[in-house]
Amino acid sequence: MAAAQERLSDGAGDMDDAKDTGDADRHASTTAPPAFRAAVEALRGSRLRPQIEVEPTRAPQRLAPFAYALEATVVDGDQDLADGRLVLLHEPEGHDAWRGAFRLVTLVRAELEPEMAADPLLPEVCWSWLTGALQARGLACGEPSGTVTRASSHYFGGLAERPAASQIEIRASWTPREGLGGVPDTAGHLAAWCDLLAQVAGLPPAGPGDASVVTLPQRRGPQSPH
């Protein structure tokens, strides 16, 4: 995105900056505000369903003064069903576009069956997976924005024997409600994000709270690794 403010308000467009590994623990700096350090510690202390492997990764450097990032993969045996990144941004003085001091930015991707990718309602359903995951956990958020992109690859010539491949990609950002001490419930938002990852990967719900999330037909079997 061209404008700096636009990058800050919907930083999902810059999520690819987080691919490199490095100093993922910027929150450990003594210069980080207490609210940011508390929000990050809540992320680090969260317990997640075993199919989702989460680890810190380097956060984008230009989106906010303070940032912390996680990357996750949904696994089934030796199959990777979906992957994504979640970035927590913090602007201590608040940001007009966010309408708050914190912002969560995400990128989620998964392989799909071709018939699922062809569903005309797929973008709306995928967006409802995100909003439904937040609502199911009772999380309030503001200024949500994002995109849902689907892409298909078809192979020809020497690659003609390979089956067509389809992928869904969700880029989104939202402002979590700040609680006591100005700290948002980042553990809750991480859990909701993992619900989204599981939903995109085709895993069954982890609990009754997920029932409000709209579903598409389940895949016939595990998807190929990315």
PDB file of N, CA and C in Angstrom, residues 75-161:
ATOM      1  N   VAL A  75      -1.370 -28.952  11.123  1.00  0.00           N
ATOM      2  CA  VAL A  75      -0.803 -30.202  10.638  1.00  0.00           C
ATOM      3  C   VAL A  75      -1.737 -31.369  10.925  1.00  0.00           C
ATOM      4  N   ASP A  76      -1.702 -32.351  10.028  1.00  0.00           N
ATOM      5  CA  ASP A  76      -2.424 -33.601  10.205  1.00  0.00           C
ATOM      6  C   ASP A  76      -1.463 -34.703   9.783  1.00  0.00           C
ATOM      7  N   GLY A  77      -0.800 -35.328  10.762  1.00  0.00           N
ATOM      8  CA  GLY A  77       0.252 -36.272  10.435  1.00  0.00           C
ATOM      9  C   GLY A  77       1.419 -35.537   9.812  1.00  0.00           C
ATOM     10  N   ASP A  78       1.774 -35.926   8.579  1.00  0.00           N
ATOM     11  CA  ASP A  78       2.851 -35.230   7.869  1.00  0.00           C
ATOM     12  C   ASP A  78       2.315 -34.254   6.831  1.00  0.00           C
ATOM     13  N   GLN A  79       1.021 -33.945   6.911  1.00  0.00           N
ATOM     14  CA  GLN A  79       0.401 -33.026   5.965  1.00  0.00           C
ATOM     15  C   GLN A  79       0.223 -31.643   6.591  1.00  0.00           C
ATOM     16  N   ASP A  80       0.582 -30.592   5.858  1.00  0.00           N
ATOM     17  CA  ASP A  80       0.301 -29.213   6.253  1.00  0.00           C
ATOM     18  C   ASP A  80      -1.001 -28.794   5.589  1.00  0.00           C
ATOM     19  N   LEU A  81      -2.021 -28.513   6.398  1.00  0.00           N
ATOM     20  CA  LEU A  81      -3.338 -28.191   5.862  1.00  0.00           C
ATOM     21  C   LEU A  81      -3.550 -26.696   5.657  1.00  0.00           C
ATOM     22  N   ALA A  82      -2.906 -25.877   6.471  1.00  0.00           N
ATOM     23  CA  ALA A  82      -3.065 -24.417   6.368  1.00  0.00           C
ATOM     24  C   ALA A  82      -1.918 -23.771   7.120  1.00  0.00           C
ATOM     25  N   ASP A  83      -1.656 -22.516   6.817  1.00  0.00           N
ATOM     26  CA  ASP A  83      -0.639 -21.778   7.555  1.00  0.00           C
ATOM     27  C   ASP A  83      -1.050 -20.318   7.647  1.00  0.00           C
ATOM     28  N   GLY A  84      -0.379 -19.600   8.530  1.00  0.00           N
ATOM     29  CA  GLY A  84      -0.717 -18.191   8.676  1.00  0.00           C
ATOM     30  C   GLY A  84       0.232 -17.469   9.602  1.00  0.00           C
ATOM     31  N   ARG A  85       0.071 -16.153   9.651  1.00  0.00           N
ATOM     32  CA  ARG A  85       0.833 -15.307  10.559  1.00  0.00           C
ATOM     33  C   ARG A  85      -0.124 -14.336  11.232  1.00  0.00           C
ATOM     34  N   LEU A  86       0.176 -14.048  12.481  1.00  0.00           N
ATOM     35  CA  LEU A  86      -0.598 -13.088  13.261  1.00  0.00           C
ATOM     36  C   LEU A  86       0.379 -12.084  13.855  1.00  0.00           C
ATOM     37  N   VAL A  87       0.118 -10.797  13.626  1.00  0.00           N
ATOM     38  CA  VAL A  87       1.002  -9.730  14.111  1.00  0.00           C
ATOM     39  C   VAL A  87       0.223  -8.817  15.048  1.00  0.00           C
ATOM     40  N   LEU A  88       0.803  -8.565  16.201  1.00  0.00           N
ATOM     41  CA  LEU A  88       0.255  -7.602  17.151  1.00  0.00           C
ATOM     42  C   LEU A  88       1.037  -6.300  16.999  1.00  0.00           C
ATOM     43  N   LEU A  89       0.338  -5.216  16.698  1.00  0.00           N
ATOM     44  CA  LEU A  89       0.940  -3.889  16.551  1.00  0.00           C
ATOM     45  C   LEU A  89       0.523  -3.005  17.717  1.00  0.00           C
ATOM     46  N   HIS A  90       1.406  -2.098  18.109  1.00  0.00           N
ATOM     47  CA  HIS A  90       1.089  -1.184  19.209  1.00  0.00           C
ATOM     48  C   HIS A  90       1.637   0.200  18.913  1.00  0.00           C
ATOM     49  N   GLU A  91       0.753   1.166  18.989  1.00  0.00           N
ATOM     50  CA  GLU A  91       1.092   2.585  18.881  1.00  0.00           C
ATOM     51  C   GLU A  91       0.686   3.215  20.212  1.00  0.00           C
ATOM     52  N   PRO A  92       1.637   3.462  21.135  1.00  0.00           N
ATOM     53  CA  PRO A  92       1.279   3.914  22.482  1.00  0.00           C
ATOM     54  C   PRO A  92       0.381   5.135  22.523  1.00  0.00           C
ATOM     55  N   GLU A  93       0.535   6.044  21.570  1.00  0.00           N
ATOM     56  CA  GLU A  93      -0.280   7.257  21.571  1.00  0.00           C
ATOM     57  C   GLU A  93      -1.628   7.052  20.885  1.00  0.00           C
ATOM     58  N   GLY A  94      -1.864   5.846  20.402  1.00  0.00           N
ATOM     59  CA  GLY A  94      -3.110   5.585  19.681  1.00  0.00           C
ATOM     60  C   GLY A  94      -2.962   5.944  18.216  1.00  0.00           C
ATOM     61  N   HIS A  95      -3.789   5.353  17.390  1.00  0.00           N
ATOM     62  CA  HIS A  95      -3.745   5.605  15.949  1.00  0.00           C
ATOM     63  C   HIS A  95      -5.158   5.908  15.459  1.00  0.00           C
ATOM     64  N   ASP A  96      -5.312   7.007  14.742  1.00  0.00           N
ATOM     65  CA  ASP A  96      -6.641   7.439  14.310  1.00  0.00           C
ATOM     66  C   ASP A  96      -7.359   6.378  13.476  1.00  0.00           C
ATOM     67  N   ALA A  97      -6.626   5.754  12.549  1.00  0.00           N
ATOM     68  CA  ALA A  97      -7.265   4.770  11.676  1.00  0.00           C
ATOM     69  C   ALA A  97      -7.665   3.513  12.437  1.00  0.00           C
ATOM     70  N   TRP A  98      -6.875   3.157  13.448  1.00  0.00           N
ATOM     71  CA  TRP A  98      -7.223   1.971  14.242  1.00  0.00           C
ATOM     72  C   TRP A  98      -8.349   2.266  15.217  1.00  0.00           C
ATOM     73  N   ARG A  99      -8.436   3.522  15.670  1.00  0.00           N
ATOM     74  CA  ARG A  99      -9.330   3.906  16.774  1.00  0.00           C
ATOM     75  C   ARG A  99      -8.948   3.134  18.039  1.00  0.00           C
ATOM     76  N   GLY A 100      -7.661   3.082  18.292  1.00  0.00           N
ATOM     77  CA  GLY A 100      -7.144   2.385  19.457  1.00  0.00           C
ATOM     78  C   GLY A 100      -5.631   2.381  19.419  1.00  0.00           C
ATOM     79  N   ALA A 101      -5.029   1.752  20.418  1.00  0.00           N
ATOM     80  CA  ALA A 101      -3.573   1.700  20.507  1.00  0.00           C
ATOM     81  C   ALA A 101      -2.998   0.375  20.027  1.00  0.00           C
ATOM     82  N   PHE A 102      -3.866  -0.623  19.795  1.00  0.00           N
ATOM     83  CA  PHE A 102      -3.425  -1.926  19.338  1.00  0.00           C
ATOM     84  C   PHE A 102      -4.126  -2.293  18.035  1.00  0.00           C
ATOM     85  N   ARG A 103      -3.460  -3.117  17.258  1.00  0.00           N
ATOM     86  CA  ARG A 103      -4.047  -3.628  16.018  1.00  0.00           C
ATOM     87  C   ARG A 103      -3.540  -5.048  15.807  1.00  0.00           C
ATOM     88  N   LEU A 104      -4.413  -5.935  15.388  1.00  0.00           N
ATOM     89  CA  LEU A 104      -4.048  -7.291  15.022  1.00  0.00           C
ATOM     90  C   LEU A 104      -4.157  -7.439  13.512  1.00  0.00           C
ATOM     91  N   VAL A 105      -3.139  -8.027  12.923  1.00  0.00           N
ATOM     92  CA  VAL A 105      -3.076  -8.186  11.467  1.00  0.00           C
ATOM     93  C   VAL A 105      -2.794  -9.650  11.172  1.00  0.00           C
ATOM     94  N   THR A 106      -3.498 -10.216  10.194  1.00  0.00           N
ATOM     95  CA  THR A 106      -3.319 -11.629   9.923  1.00  0.00           C
ATOM     96  C   THR A 106      -3.273 -11.949   8.437  1.00  0.00           C
ATOM     97  N   LEU A 107      -2.602 -13.032   8.153  1.00  0.00           N
ATOM     98  CA  LEU A 107      -2.586 -13.648   6.836  1.00  0.00           C
ATOM     99  C   LEU A 107      -2.788 -15.141   7.052  1.00  0.00           C
ATOM    100  N   VAL A 108      -3.796 -15.722   6.390  1.00  0.00           N
ATOM    101  CA  VAL A 108      -4.104 -17.148   6.507  1.00  0.00           C
ATOM    102  C   VAL A 108      -4.235 -17.728   5.114  1.00  0.00           C
ATOM    103  N   ARG A 109      -3.633 -18.897   4.881  1.00  0.00           N
ATOM    104  CA  ARG A 109      -3.690 -19.535   3.564  1.00  0.00           C
ATOM    105  C   ARG A 109      -3.950 -21.026   3.704  1.00  0.00           C
ATOM    106  N   ALA A 110      -4.637 -21.591   2.708  1.00  0.00           N
ATOM    107  CA  ALA A 110      -4.869 -23.034   2.695  1.00  0.00           C
ATOM    108  C   ALA A 110      -5.165 -23.500   1.280  1.00  0.00           C
ATOM    109  N   GLU A 111      -4.837 -24.756   1.014  1.00  0.00           N
ATOM    110  CA  GLU A 111      -5.210 -25.389  -0.239  1.00  0.00           C
ATOM    111  C   GLU A 111      -6.657 -25.851  -0.149  1.00  0.00           C
ATOM    112  N   LEU A 112      -7.367 -25.790  -1.268  1.00  0.00           N
ATOM    113  CA  LEU A 112      -8.778 -26.171  -1.299  1.00  0.00           C
ATOM    114  C   LEU A 112      -9.036 -27.173  -2.409  1.00  0.00           C
ATOM    115  N   GLU A 113     -10.094 -27.945  -2.210  1.00  0.00           N
ATOM    116  CA  GLU A 113     -10.604 -28.761  -3.312  1.00  0.00           C
ATOM    117  C   GLU A 113     -11.094 -27.808  -4.407  1.00  0.00           C
ATOM    118  N   PRO A 114     -10.886 -28.128  -5.689  1.00  0.00           N
ATOM    119  CA  PRO A 114     -11.324 -27.234  -6.771  1.00  0.00           C
ATOM    120  C   PRO A 114     -12.808 -26.880  -6.695  1.00  0.00           C
ATOM    121  N   GLU A 115     -13.652 -27.851  -6.330  1.00  0.00           N
ATOM    122  CA  GLU A 115     -15.089 -27.540  -6.269  1.00  0.00           C
ATOM    123  C   GLU A 115     -15.413 -26.570  -5.144  1.00  0.00           C
ATOM    124  N   MET A 116     -14.630 -26.624  -4.044  1.00  0.00           N
ATOM    125  CA  MET A 116     -14.834 -25.658  -2.970  1.00  0.00           C
ATOM    126  C   MET A 116     -14.416 -24.267  -3.430  1.00  0.00           C
ATOM    127  N   ALA A 117     -13.290 -24.193  -4.144  1.00  0.00           N
ATOM    128  CA  ALA A 117     -12.805 -22.903  -4.620  1.00  0.00           C
ATOM    129  C   ALA A 117     -13.767 -22.277  -5.613  1.00  0.00           C
ATOM    130  N   ALA A 118     -14.560 -23.104  -6.296  1.00  0.00           N
ATOM    131  CA  ALA A 118     -15.488 -22.589  -7.297  1.00  0.00           C
ATOM    132  C   ALA A 118     -16.795 -22.096  -6.680  1.00  0.00           C
ATOM    133  N   ASP A 119     -17.007 -22.327  -5.404  1.00  0.00           N
ATOM    134  CA  ASP A 119     -18.240 -21.897  -4.748  1.00  0.00           C
ATOM    135  C   ASP A 119     -18.330 -20.370  -4.789  1.00  0.00           C
ATOM    136  N   PRO A 120     -19.378 -19.795  -5.382  1.00  0.00           N
ATOM    137  CA  PRO A 120     -19.462 -18.324  -5.478  1.00  0.00           C
ATOM    138  C   PRO A 120     -19.573 -17.636  -4.131  1.00  0.00           C
ATOM    139  N   LEU A 121     -19.996 -18.357  -3.101  1.00  0.00           N
ATOM    140  CA  LEU A 121     -20.131 -17.763  -1.775  1.00  0.00           C
ATOM    141  C   LEU A 121     -18.874 -17.892  -0.938  1.00  0.00           C
ATOM    142  N   LEU A 122     -17.815 -18.478  -1.491  1.00  0.00           N
ATOM    143  CA  LEU A 122     -16.616 -18.741  -0.709  1.00  0.00           C
ATOM    144  C   LEU A 122     -16.034 -17.496  -0.031  1.00  0.00           C
ATOM    145  N   PRO A 123     -15.869 -16.364  -0.722  1.00  0.00           N
ATOM    146  CA  PRO A 123     -15.303 -15.186  -0.027  1.00  0.00           C
ATOM    147  C   PRO A 123     -16.123 -14.754   1.180  1.00  0.00           C
ATOM    148  N   GLU A 124     -17.450 -14.690   1.016  1.00  0.00           N
ATOM    149  CA  GLU A 124     -18.298 -14.284   2.134  1.00  0.00           C
ATOM    150  C   GLU A 124     -18.212 -15.278   3.285  1.00  0.00           C
ATOM    151  N   VAL A 125     -18.184 -16.565   2.955  1.00  0.00           N
ATOM    152  CA  VAL A 125     -18.108 -17.589   3.988  1.00  0.00           C
ATOM    153  C   VAL A 125     -16.780 -17.501   4.736  1.00  0.00           C
ATOM    154  N   CYS A 126     -15.694 -17.321   4.010  1.00  0.00           N
ATOM    155  CA  CYS A 126     -14.388 -17.214   4.669  1.00  0.00           C
ATOM    156  C   CYS A 126     -14.321 -16.005   5.593  1.00  0.00           C
ATOM    157  N   TRP A 127     -14.883 -14.885   5.155  1.00  0.00           N
ATOM    158  CA  TRP A 127     -14.903 -13.708   6.037  1.00  0.00           C
ATOM    159  C   TRP A 127     -15.742 -13.989   7.276  1.00  0.00           C
ATOM    160  N   SER A 128     -16.834 -14.731   7.103  1.00  0.00           N
ATOM    161  CA  SER A 128     -17.675 -15.077   8.248  1.00  0.00           C
ATOM    162  C   SER A 128     -16.948 -16.013   9.209  1.00  0.00           C
ATOM    163  N   TRP A 129     -15.996 -16.796   8.717  1.00  0.00           N
ATOM    164  CA  TRP A 129     -15.199 -17.624   9.619  1.00  0.00           C
ATOM    165  C   TRP A 129     -14.419 -16.761  10.591  1.00  0.00           C
ATOM    166  N   LEU A 130     -13.868 -15.660  10.107  1.00  0.00           N
ATOM    167  CA  LEU A 130     -13.120 -14.759  10.980  1.00  0.00           C
ATOM    168  C   LEU A 130     -14.044 -14.059  11.966  1.00  0.00           C
ATOM    169  N   THR A 131     -15.071 -13.409  11.474  1.00  0.00           N
ATOM    170  CA  THR A 131     -15.967 -12.680  12.374  1.00  0.00           C
ATOM    171  C   THR A 131     -16.685 -13.633  13.317  1.00  0.00           C
ATOM    172  N   GLY A 132     -17.055 -14.819  12.809  1.00  0.00           N
ATOM    173  CA  GLY A 132     -17.727 -15.801  13.658  1.00  0.00           C
ATOM    174  C   GLY A 132     -16.823 -16.330  14.749  1.00  0.00           C
ATOM    175  N   ALA A 133     -15.538 -16.519  14.449  1.00  0.00           N
ATOM    176  CA  ALA A 133     -14.592 -16.997  15.456  1.00  0.00           C
ATOM    177  C   ALA A 133     -14.447 -15.985  16.584  1.00  0.00           C
ATOM    178  N   LEU A 134     -14.387 -14.700  16.238  1.00  0.00           N
ATOM    179  CA  LEU A 134     -14.294 -13.663  17.264  1.00  0.00           C
ATOM    180  C   LEU A 134     -15.566 -13.594  18.100  1.00  0.00           C
ATOM    181  N   GLN A 135     -16.710 -13.631  17.425  1.00  0.00           N
ATOM    182  CA  GLN A 135     -17.984 -13.554  18.130  1.00  0.00           C
ATOM    183  C   GLN A 135     -18.208 -14.756  19.028  1.00  0.00           C
ATOM    184  N   ALA A 136     -17.810 -15.940  18.563  1.00  0.00           N
ATOM    185  CA  ALA A 136     -18.025 -17.157  19.348  1.00  0.00           C
ATOM    186  C   ALA A 136     -17.263 -17.120  20.664  1.00  0.00           C
ATOM    187  N   ARG A 137     -16.175 -16.384  20.709  1.00  0.00           N
ATOM    188  CA  ARG A 137     -15.392 -16.271  21.937  1.00  0.00           C
ATOM    189  C   ARG A 137     -15.691 -14.978  22.694  1.00  0.00           C
ATOM    190  N   GLY A 138     -16.730 -14.274  22.272  1.00  0.00           N
ATOM    191  CA  GLY A 138     -17.160 -13.076  22.981  1.00  0.00           C
ATOM    192  C   GLY A 138     -16.187 -11.926  22.910  1.00  0.00           C
ATOM    193  N   LEU A 139     -15.448 -11.827  21.808  1.00  0.00           N
ATOM    194  CA  LEU A 139     -14.428 -10.793  21.671  1.00  0.00           C
ATOM    195  C   LEU A 139     -14.957  -9.606  20.872  1.00  0.00           C
ATOM    196  N   ALA A 140     -14.814  -8.434  21.416  1.00  0.00           N
ATOM    197  CA  ALA A 140     -15.227  -7.217  20.726  1.00  0.00           C
ATOM    198  C   ALA A 140     -14.046  -6.647  19.956  1.00  0.00           C
ATOM    199  N   CYS A 141     -14.309  -6.165  18.758  1.00  0.00           N
ATOM    200  CA  CYS A 141     -13.242  -5.549  17.968  1.00  0.00           C
ATOM    201  C   CYS A 141     -13.835  -4.424  17.137  1.00  0.00           C
ATOM    202  N   GLY A 142     -12.968  -3.529  16.704  1.00  0.00           N
ATOM    203  CA  GLY A 142     -13.403  -2.402  15.904  1.00  0.00           C
ATOM    204  C   GLY A 142     -12.627  -2.293  14.610  1.00  0.00           C
ATOM    205  N   GLU A 143     -13.171  -1.523  13.685  1.00  0.00           N
ATOM    206  CA  GLU A 143     -12.534  -1.205  12.410  1.00  0.00           C
ATOM    207  C   GLU A 143     -11.980  -2.436  11.672  1.00  0.00           C
ATOM    208  N   PRO A 144     -12.787  -3.505  11.541  1.00  0.00           N
ATOM    209  CA  PRO A 144     -12.274  -4.663  10.804  1.00  0.00           C
ATOM    210  C   PRO A 144     -12.175  -4.369   9.312  1.00  0.00           C
ATOM    211  N   SER A 145     -11.144  -4.899   8.677  1.00  0.00           N
ATOM    212  CA  SER A 145     -11.000  -4.758   7.232  1.00  0.00           C
ATOM    213  C   SER A 145     -10.186  -5.925   6.709  1.00  0.00           C
ATOM    214  N   GLY A 146     -10.321  -6.211   5.420  1.00  0.00           N
ATOM    215  CA  GLY A 146      -9.534  -7.304   4.873  1.00  0.00           C
ATOM    216  C   GLY A 146      -9.964  -7.714   3.485  1.00  0.00           C
ATOM    217  N   THR A 147      -9.296  -8.729   2.987  1.00  0.00           N
ATOM    218  CA  THR A 147      -9.598  -9.276   1.667  1.00  0.00           C
ATOM    219  C   THR A 147      -9.586 -10.794   1.736  1.00  0.00           C
ATOM    220  N   VAL A 148     -10.380 -11.404   0.867  1.00  0.00           N
ATOM    221  CA  VAL A 148     -10.361 -12.852   0.676  1.00  0.00           C
ATOM    222  C   VAL A 148     -10.049 -13.094  -0.797  1.00  0.00           C
ATOM    223  N   THR A 149      -8.973 -13.814  -1.054  1.00  0.00           N
ATOM    224  CA  THR A 149      -8.517 -14.049  -2.419  1.00  0.00           C
ATOM    225  C   THR A 149      -8.462 -15.549  -2.690  1.00  0.00           C
ATOM    226  N   ARG A 150      -8.975 -15.952  -3.820  1.00  0.00           N
ATOM    227  CA  ARG A 150      -8.849 -17.354  -4.219  1.00  0.00           C
ATOM    228  C   ARG A 150      -8.110 -17.407  -5.550  1.00  0.00           C
ATOM    229  N   ALA A 151      -7.265 -18.410  -5.694  1.00  0.00           N
ATOM    230  CA  ALA A 151      -6.464 -18.548  -6.908  1.00  0.00           C
ATOM    231  C   ALA A 151      -6.427 -20.016  -7.308  1.00  0.00           C
ATOM    232  N   SER A 152      -6.347 -20.259  -8.608  1.00  0.00           N
ATOM    233  CA  SER A 152      -6.287 -21.621  -9.125  1.00  0.00           C
ATOM    234  C   SER A 152      -5.098 -21.757 -10.057  1.00  0.00           C
ATOM    235  N   SER A 153      -4.444 -22.913 -10.012  1.00  0.00           N
ATOM    236  CA  SER A 153      -3.330 -23.214 -10.900  1.00  0.00           C
ATOM    237  C   SER A 153      -3.680 -24.442 -11.731  1.00  0.00           C
ATOM    238  N   HIS A 154      -3.501 -24.323 -13.039  1.00  0.00           N
ATOM    239  CA  HIS A 154      -3.751 -25.433 -13.952  1.00  0.00           C
ATOM    240  C   HIS A 154      -2.458 -25.737 -14.685  1.00  0.00           C
ATOM    241  N   TYR A 155      -2.168 -27.005 -14.901  1.00  0.00           N
ATOM    242  CA  TYR A 155      -0.867 -27.424 -15.410  1.00  0.00           C
ATOM    243  C   TYR A 155      -0.996 -28.000 -16.820  1.00  0.00           C
ATOM    244  N   PHE A 156       0.017 -27.704 -17.657  1.00  0.00           N
ATOM    245  CA  PHE A 156      -0.017 -28.104 -19.055  1.00  0.00           C
ATOM    246  C   PHE A 156       1.343 -28.642 -19.486  1.00  0.00           C
ATOM    247  N   GLY A 157       1.369 -29.237 -20.655  1.00  0.00           N
ATOM    248  CA  GLY A 157       2.613 -29.751 -21.212  1.00  0.00           C
ATOM    249  C   GLY A 157       3.201 -30.832 -20.332  1.00  0.00           C
ATOM    250  N   GLY A 158       4.482 -30.643 -19.994  1.00  0.00           N
ATOM    251  CA  GLY A 158       5.154 -31.627 -19.169  1.00  0.00           C
ATOM    252  C   GLY A 158       4.599 -31.744 -17.768  1.00  0.00           C
ATOM    253  N   LEU A 159       3.783 -30.775 -17.341  1.00  0.00           N
ATOM    254  CA  LEU A 159       3.166 -30.804 -16.008  1.00  0.00           C
ATOM    255  C   LEU A 159       1.702 -31.200 -16.057  1.00  0.00           C
ATOM    256  N   ALA A 160       1.238 -31.646 -17.213  1.00  0.00           N
ATOM    257  CA  ALA A 160      -0.188 -31.888 -17.406  1.00  0.00           C
ATOM    258  C   ALA A 160      -0.759 -32.951 -16.475  1.00  0.00           C
ATOM    259  N   GLU A 161       0.093 -33.845 -15.978  1.00  0.00           N
ATOM    260  CA  GLU A 161      -0.416 -34.906 -15.114  1.00  0.00           C
ATOM    261  C   GLU A 161      -0.709 -34.412 -13.700  1.00  0.00           C
TER     262      GLU A 161
END
